[in-house]
């Protein structure tokens, strides 16, 4: 792999990670649901004002748990944006569901709620909005439509922890939502996630599914005198060592968000004029959304321009990245019979979007180097392959 002067992402340490890991080890309990798992869950429940937060081994696994909790089965349909990560859809397909791909809005790049009603059938089991870049989907409308049809909403909130829609935390709208603590996300423990349970009726079963289908959680609370196999499930608990790492990050959430806000604002201010002159679009944040500054993307005028732009940055030692390949055009998506999906905005945006280096430790001089290099890009110059 090429070594970049400015990588696209770099793990960031707050300083307390090793200290807490040491504490976890000293406590002598490093499997799941130890001291730090409890601490992380408390922070999430308190800050988000949600009923239950359960740490998981990944966002993917939290979504798999959601699919089990909703009893998703063969023949059910789920409505997901084609412009998303594989796990948004795969977790439900694993249970036998058929994906129905919905296009995105051209401004926020979120699920286009205006198309939602027309995609609902009597088989629709769930709608899975993804808050792209941590910018809230139009949750008022999505919840209104889903509620009127008695369809569950599961938020894929991998990007949006601490983001808000009309003052309310993302991840607190659907009956279930999923967080990611993967290395590339705002708060991380390398690999990790959480299932947020807003619907009280799902709490008990969520604990069971996460504990290999056993009632171990009830047993640990002294509610039953032995624990045993009571449902399907898997091993979705992260080690307390990972939770210790994550706790250090969650504890510094204010500092992390402030760093990210600064980086985002610098890109936005430094590139505004240049973008206008080059027919490049910057991210759009509706006034009613507070973002957690997950990423900074540009939408270039064409696929050709985007490729030349990425090559130019690469040539100068800067790693930038395009994003999702439309799921309905992926080889699995095509095999799932999604050829009939109509997602023109997804196809267009996905061919023109590029994400700039964005990580907590990106320094001001490094960022200036990126923006200055961007301004030197000549879209008409032929790039050597
Ligand atoms: C990162 C991501 C996931 C998967 O997260 P993991 O924790 O790696 O499983 C799911 N959905 C979206 C939108 C993501 O960006």
PDB file of C-alpha atoms in Angstrom, residues 4 85 115 167 175 186 359 365:
ATOM      1  CA  UNK A   4       0.600   8.923   2.078  1.00  0.00           C
ATOM      2  CA  UNK A  85     -22.635   0.497   3.370  1.00  0.00           C
ATOM      3  CA  UNK A 115     -40.322   8.248  -2.495  1.00  0.00           C
ATOM      4  CA  UNK A 167     -33.003  19.268  18.462  1.00  0.00           C
ATOM      5  CA  UNK A 175     -37.683   1.502  17.696  1.00  0.00           C
ATOM      6  CA  UNK A 186     -15.911   9.633  15.206  1.00  0.00           C
ATOM      7  CA  UNK A 359      -9.526  12.679  11.374  1.00  0.00           C
ATOM      8  CA  UNK A 365      -0.675  22.927   8.522  1.00  0.00           C
TER       9      UNK A 365
END
